[in-house]
């Protein structure tokens, strides 16, 4: 097989995540159809409530499994960013001629690539600091009082506490 689906993430043989991105876009448009009456221009919801609806219901659909596919190509991130832009236009009731930077400034929402990288960074940092395996491999008895300088401190994801 060229691709396999594991826990809802489509992994292809070359780790490009084209199929995963395509399925994510399809799932997100289904979520849009279900929430359209709440997000449309005629909705009585305030832009703040629309933004909460997007961040709590729709963005998790887009970013499901982000630590796994966070290293995918810029082309795939651009497809997901266009999807987020559509939702931000619904949230702010803006026209299609409104600048993307203005949409992100109005809603104080990070770009999808930055958000995914932040999620992945937080995930890997938390897993690295609270892992018994990592502590045993590096000879760290207590995460706050290391015996020696941990080997994994050279990784960009790890930030040693002060």
PDB file of C-alpha atoms in Angstrom:
ATOM      1  CA  UNK A   1       0.000   0.000   0.000  1.00  0.00           C
ATOM      2  CA  UNK A   2       1.088   3.549  -0.621  1.00  0.00           C
ATOM      3  CA  UNK A   3      -0.670   4.920   2.438  1.00  0.00           C
ATOM      4  CA  UNK A   4      -1.981   3.703   5.759  1.00  0.00           C
ATOM      5  CA  UNK A   5      -4.454   5.256   8.158  1.00  0.00           C
ATOM      6  CA  UNK A   6      -3.459   5.011  11.796  1.00  0.00           C
ATOM      7  CA  UNK A   7      -5.477   6.707  14.550  1.00  0.00           C
ATOM      8  CA  UNK A   8      -7.071   9.037  12.002  1.00  0.00           C
ATOM      9  CA  UNK A   9      -3.807  10.182  10.414  1.00  0.00           C
ATOM     10  CA  UNK A  10      -3.079   9.163   6.840  1.00  0.00           C
ATOM     11  CA  UNK A  11       0.603   8.363   6.511  1.00  0.00           C
ATOM     12  CA  UNK A  12       1.935   7.860   3.007  1.00  0.00           C
ATOM     13  CA  UNK A  13       5.138   6.036   2.117  1.00  0.00           C
ATOM     14  CA  UNK A  14       7.122   9.255   1.623  1.00  0.00           C
ATOM     15  CA  UNK A  15       5.667  11.128   4.642  1.00  0.00           C
ATOM     16  CA  UNK A  16       4.297  13.961   2.524  1.00  0.00           C
ATOM     17  CA  UNK A  17       0.829  13.889   4.121  1.00  0.00           C
ATOM     18  CA  UNK A  18      -1.004  14.843   0.898  1.00  0.00           C
ATOM     19  CA  UNK A  19      -3.826  12.416   1.604  1.00  0.00           C
ATOM     20  CA  UNK A  20      -4.042  13.514   5.239  1.00  0.00           C
ATOM     21  CA  UNK A  21      -4.332  17.166   4.196  1.00  0.00           C
ATOM     22  CA  UNK A  22      -7.012  16.306   1.641  1.00  0.00           C
ATOM     23  CA  UNK A  23      -9.045  14.362   4.212  1.00  0.00           C
ATOM     24  CA  UNK A  24      -8.616  17.134   6.781  1.00  0.00           C
ATOM     25  CA  UNK A  25      -9.980  19.681   4.316  1.00  0.00           C
ATOM     26  CA  UNK A  26     -12.971  17.431   3.587  1.00  0.00           C
ATOM     27  CA  UNK A  27     -13.699  16.967   7.309  1.00  0.00           C
ATOM     28  CA  UNK A  28     -13.408  20.688   7.898  1.00  0.00           C
ATOM     29  CA  UNK A  29     -15.864  21.531   5.125  1.00  0.00           C
ATOM     30  CA  UNK A  30     -18.307  19.065   6.670  1.00  0.00           C
ATOM     31  CA  UNK A  31     -17.865  20.931   9.976  1.00  0.00           C
ATOM     32  CA  UNK A  32     -18.481  24.187   8.077  1.00  0.00           C
ATOM     33  CA  UNK A  33     -21.743  22.831   6.688  1.00  0.00           C
ATOM     34  CA  UNK A  34     -22.879  21.885  10.182  1.00  0.00           C
ATOM     35  CA  UNK A  35     -21.967  25.241  11.720  1.00  0.00           C
ATOM     36  CA  UNK A  36     -22.776  27.501   8.760  1.00  0.00           C
ATOM     37  CA  UNK A  37     -25.909  28.994  10.338  1.00  0.00           C
ATOM     38  CA  UNK A  38     -23.830  30.031  13.339  1.00  0.00           C
ATOM     39  CA  UNK A  39     -20.944  31.469  11.296  1.00  0.00           C
ATOM     40  CA  UNK A  40     -22.803  33.167   8.439  1.00  0.00           C
ATOM     41  CA  UNK A  41     -23.179  36.922   8.104  1.00  0.00           C
ATOM     42  CA  UNK A  42     -26.843  36.687   9.113  1.00  0.00           C
ATOM     43  CA  UNK A  43     -25.991  34.958  12.364  1.00  0.00           C
ATOM     44  CA  UNK A  44     -26.858  36.695  15.612  1.00  0.00           C
ATOM     45  CA  UNK A  45     -23.624  35.528  17.229  1.00  0.00           C
ATOM     46  CA  UNK A  46     -21.028  38.163  17.985  1.00  0.00           C
ATOM     47  CA  UNK A  47     -17.618  37.913  16.267  1.00  0.00           C
ATOM     48  CA  UNK A  48     -16.112  36.941  19.632  1.00  0.00           C
ATOM     49  CA  UNK A  49     -18.460  33.964  19.945  1.00  0.00           C
ATOM     50  CA  UNK A  50     -17.847  32.998  16.326  1.00  0.00           C
ATOM     51  CA  UNK A  51     -14.113  33.022  17.007  1.00  0.00           C
ATOM     52  CA  UNK A  52     -14.592  30.826  20.076  1.00  0.00           C
ATOM     53  CA  UNK A  53     -16.665  28.444  17.948  1.00  0.00           C
ATOM     54  CA  UNK A  54     -13.874  28.280  15.372  1.00  0.00           C
ATOM     55  CA  UNK A  55     -11.104  27.783  17.937  1.00  0.00           C
ATOM     56  CA  UNK A  56     -12.959  25.159  19.970  1.00  0.00           C
ATOM     57  CA  UNK A  57     -14.705  23.104  17.286  1.00  0.00           C
ATOM     58  CA  UNK A  58     -13.115  23.620  13.894  1.00  0.00           C
ATOM     59  CA  UNK A  59      -9.423  24.302  14.535  1.00  0.00           C
ATOM     60  CA  UNK A  60      -8.977  21.003  16.448  1.00  0.00           C
ATOM     61  CA  UNK A  61     -10.259  19.194  13.343  1.00  0.00           C
ATOM     62  CA  UNK A  62      -7.599  20.952  11.263  1.00  0.00           C
ATOM     63  CA  UNK A  63      -4.748  20.392  13.725  1.00  0.00           C
ATOM     64  CA  UNK A  64      -5.524  16.821  14.836  1.00  0.00           C
ATOM     65  CA  UNK A  65      -2.236  14.931  15.210  1.00  0.00           C
ATOM     66  CA  UNK A  66      -0.143  18.062  14.593  1.00  0.00           C
ATOM     67  CA  UNK A  67       3.041  16.821  16.336  1.00  0.00           C
ATOM     68  CA  UNK A  68       3.220  13.983  13.819  1.00  0.00           C
ATOM     69  CA  UNK A  69       2.791  15.992  10.613  1.00  0.00           C
ATOM     70  CA  UNK A  70       4.349  19.289  11.753  1.00  0.00           C
ATOM     71  CA  UNK A  71       7.273  18.845   9.356  1.00  0.00           C
ATOM     72  CA  UNK A  72       5.182  18.601   6.199  1.00  0.00           C
ATOM     73  CA  UNK A  73       5.832  20.830   3.205  1.00  0.00           C
ATOM     74  CA  UNK A  74       4.969  24.500   2.911  1.00  0.00           C
ATOM     75  CA  UNK A  75       2.552  23.626   0.107  1.00  0.00           C
ATOM     76  CA  UNK A  76       0.444  21.511   2.449  1.00  0.00           C
ATOM     77  CA  UNK A  77       0.583  24.206   5.128  1.00  0.00           C
ATOM     78  CA  UNK A  78      -0.601  26.724   2.535  1.00  0.00           C
ATOM     79  CA  UNK A  79      -3.646  24.558   1.820  1.00  0.00           C
ATOM     80  CA  UNK A  80      -4.505  24.481   5.517  1.00  0.00           C
ATOM     81  CA  UNK A  81      -3.840  28.218   5.835  1.00  0.00           C
ATOM     82  CA  UNK A  82      -6.334  28.952   3.035  1.00  0.00           C
ATOM     83  CA  UNK A  83      -8.849  26.890   4.958  1.00  0.00           C
ATOM     84  CA  UNK A  84      -8.241  28.909   8.117  1.00  0.00           C
ATOM     85  CA  UNK A  85      -8.551  32.141   6.122  1.00  0.00           C
ATOM     86  CA  UNK A  86     -12.024  31.087   4.957  1.00  0.00           C
ATOM     87  CA  UNK A  87     -13.133  30.595   8.547  1.00  0.00           C
ATOM     88  CA  UNK A  88     -11.607  33.893   9.693  1.00  0.00           C
ATOM     89  CA  UNK A  89     -13.552  35.660   6.941  1.00  0.00           C
ATOM     90  CA  UNK A  90     -16.740  34.059   8.260  1.00  0.00           C
ATOM     91  CA  UNK A  91     -15.861  35.034  11.829  1.00  0.00           C
ATOM     92  CA  UNK A  92     -15.176  38.685  10.972  1.00  0.00           C
ATOM     93  CA  UNK A  93     -17.827  38.917   8.212  1.00  0.00           C
ATOM     94  CA  UNK A  94     -15.113  40.282   5.931  1.00  0.00           C
ATOM     95  CA  UNK A  95     -15.096  40.301   2.167  1.00  0.00           C
ATOM     96  CA  UNK A  96     -12.693  38.198   0.153  1.00  0.00           C
ATOM     97  CA  UNK A  97     -10.660  41.321  -0.559  1.00  0.00           C
ATOM     98  CA  UNK A  98      -9.695  41.819   3.079  1.00  0.00           C
ATOM     99  CA  UNK A  99      -5.987  41.212   3.688  1.00  0.00           C
ATOM    100  CA  UNK A 100      -5.037  38.005   5.464  1.00  0.00           C
ATOM    101  CA  UNK A 101      -2.749  39.906   7.851  1.00  0.00           C
ATOM    102  CA  UNK A 102      -5.691  42.108   8.828  1.00  0.00           C
ATOM    103  CA  UNK A 103      -7.848  39.041   9.534  1.00  0.00           C
ATOM    104  CA  UNK A 104      -5.194  37.598  11.821  1.00  0.00           C
ATOM    105  CA  UNK A 105      -4.697  40.937  13.563  1.00  0.00           C
ATOM    106  CA  UNK A 106      -8.439  41.442  14.106  1.00  0.00           C
ATOM    107  CA  UNK A 107      -8.921  37.983  15.582  1.00  0.00           C
ATOM    108  CA  UNK A 108      -5.511  37.698  17.269  1.00  0.00           C
ATOM    109  CA  UNK A 109      -5.128  34.239  15.720  1.00  0.00           C
ATOM    110  CA  UNK A 110      -1.706  32.853  14.759  1.00  0.00           C
ATOM    111  CA  UNK A 111      -1.045  31.498  11.285  1.00  0.00           C
ATOM    112  CA  UNK A 112      -1.724  27.783  11.077  1.00  0.00           C
ATOM    113  CA  UNK A 113       1.945  26.914  10.554  1.00  0.00           C
ATOM    114  CA  UNK A 114       2.980  28.859  13.656  1.00  0.00           C
ATOM    115  CA  UNK A 115       0.160  27.329  15.681  1.00  0.00           C
ATOM    116  CA  UNK A 116       1.083  23.784  14.619  1.00  0.00           C
ATOM    117  CA  UNK A 117       4.763  24.345  15.383  1.00  0.00           C
ATOM    118  CA  UNK A 118       3.816  25.717  18.806  1.00  0.00           C
ATOM    119  CA  UNK A 119       1.645  22.653  19.499  1.00  0.00           C
ATOM    120  CA  UNK A 120       4.415  20.293  18.414  1.00  0.00           C
ATOM    121  CA  UNK A 121       7.035  22.160  20.437  1.00  0.00           C
ATOM    122  CA  UNK A 122       4.875  22.052  23.568  1.00  0.00           C
ATOM    123  CA  UNK A 123       4.107  18.356  23.025  1.00  0.00           C
ATOM    124  CA  UNK A 124       7.714  17.290  22.542  1.00  0.00           C
ATOM    125  CA  UNK A 125       9.033  19.494  25.349  1.00  0.00           C
ATOM    126  CA  UNK A 126       6.483  18.074  27.783  1.00  0.00           C
ATOM    127  CA  UNK A 127       7.163  14.481  26.684  1.00  0.00           C
ATOM    128  CA  UNK A 128      10.923  14.987  26.938  1.00  0.00           C
ATOM    129  CA  UNK A 129      10.870  16.528  30.394  1.00  0.00           C
ATOM    130  CA  UNK A 130       8.440  14.023  31.916  1.00  0.00           C
ATOM    131  CA  UNK A 131       9.804  10.863  30.358  1.00  0.00           C
ATOM    132  CA  UNK A 132      11.304   8.155  32.541  1.00  0.00           C
ATOM    133  CA  UNK A 133      13.154   6.828  29.513  1.00  0.00           C
ATOM    134  CA  UNK A 134      14.760  10.214  28.841  1.00  0.00           C
ATOM    135  CA  UNK A 135      15.724  10.563  32.492  1.00  0.00           C
ATOM    136  CA  UNK A 136      17.284   7.086  32.543  1.00  0.00           C
ATOM    137  CA  UNK A 137      19.161   7.603  29.277  1.00  0.00           C
ATOM    138  CA  UNK A 138      20.705  10.854  30.372  1.00  0.00           C
ATOM    139  CA  UNK A 139      21.395   9.916  33.972  1.00  0.00           C
ATOM    140  CA  UNK A 140      19.007  12.460  35.427  1.00  0.00           C
ATOM    141  CA  UNK A 141      17.568  11.439  38.802  1.00  0.00           C
ATOM    142  CA  UNK A 142      15.456  14.518  39.374  1.00  0.00           C
ATOM    143  CA  UNK A 143      14.443  16.753  36.487  1.00  0.00           C
ATOM    144  CA  UNK A 144      15.217  19.871  38.549  1.00  0.00           C
ATOM    145  CA  UNK A 145      18.535  18.636  39.989  1.00  0.00           C
ATOM    146  CA  UNK A 146      20.451  16.830  37.249  1.00  0.00           C
ATOM    147  CA  UNK A 147      23.559  14.814  38.109  1.00  0.00           C
ATOM    148  CA  UNK A 148      25.265  16.137  35.001  1.00  0.00           C
ATOM    149  CA  UNK A 149      24.316  18.299  32.079  1.00  0.00           C
ATOM    150  CA  UNK A 150      21.591  16.355  30.210  1.00  0.00           C
ATOM    151  CA  UNK A 151      22.491  15.138  26.730  1.00  0.00           C
ATOM    152  CA  UNK A 152      19.170  16.236  25.278  1.00  0.00           C
ATOM    153  CA  UNK A 153      19.711  19.876  26.269  1.00  0.00           C
ATOM    154  CA  UNK A 154      21.293  20.468  22.874  1.00  0.00           C
ATOM    155  CA  UNK A 155      17.974  19.831  21.167  1.00  0.00           C
ATOM    156  CA  UNK A 156      16.112  23.024  20.201  1.00  0.00           C
ATOM    157  CA  UNK A 157      12.940  21.714  21.849  1.00  0.00           C
ATOM    158  CA  UNK A 158      14.425  21.432  25.328  1.00  0.00           C
ATOM    159  CA  UNK A 159      14.772  24.496  27.521  1.00  0.00           C
ATOM    160  CA  UNK A 160      16.322  23.754  30.888  1.00  0.00           C
ATOM    161  CA  UNK A 161      14.437  25.379  33.797  1.00  0.00           C
ATOM    162  CA  UNK A 162      16.277  28.209  35.584  1.00  0.00           C
TER     163      UNK A 162
END
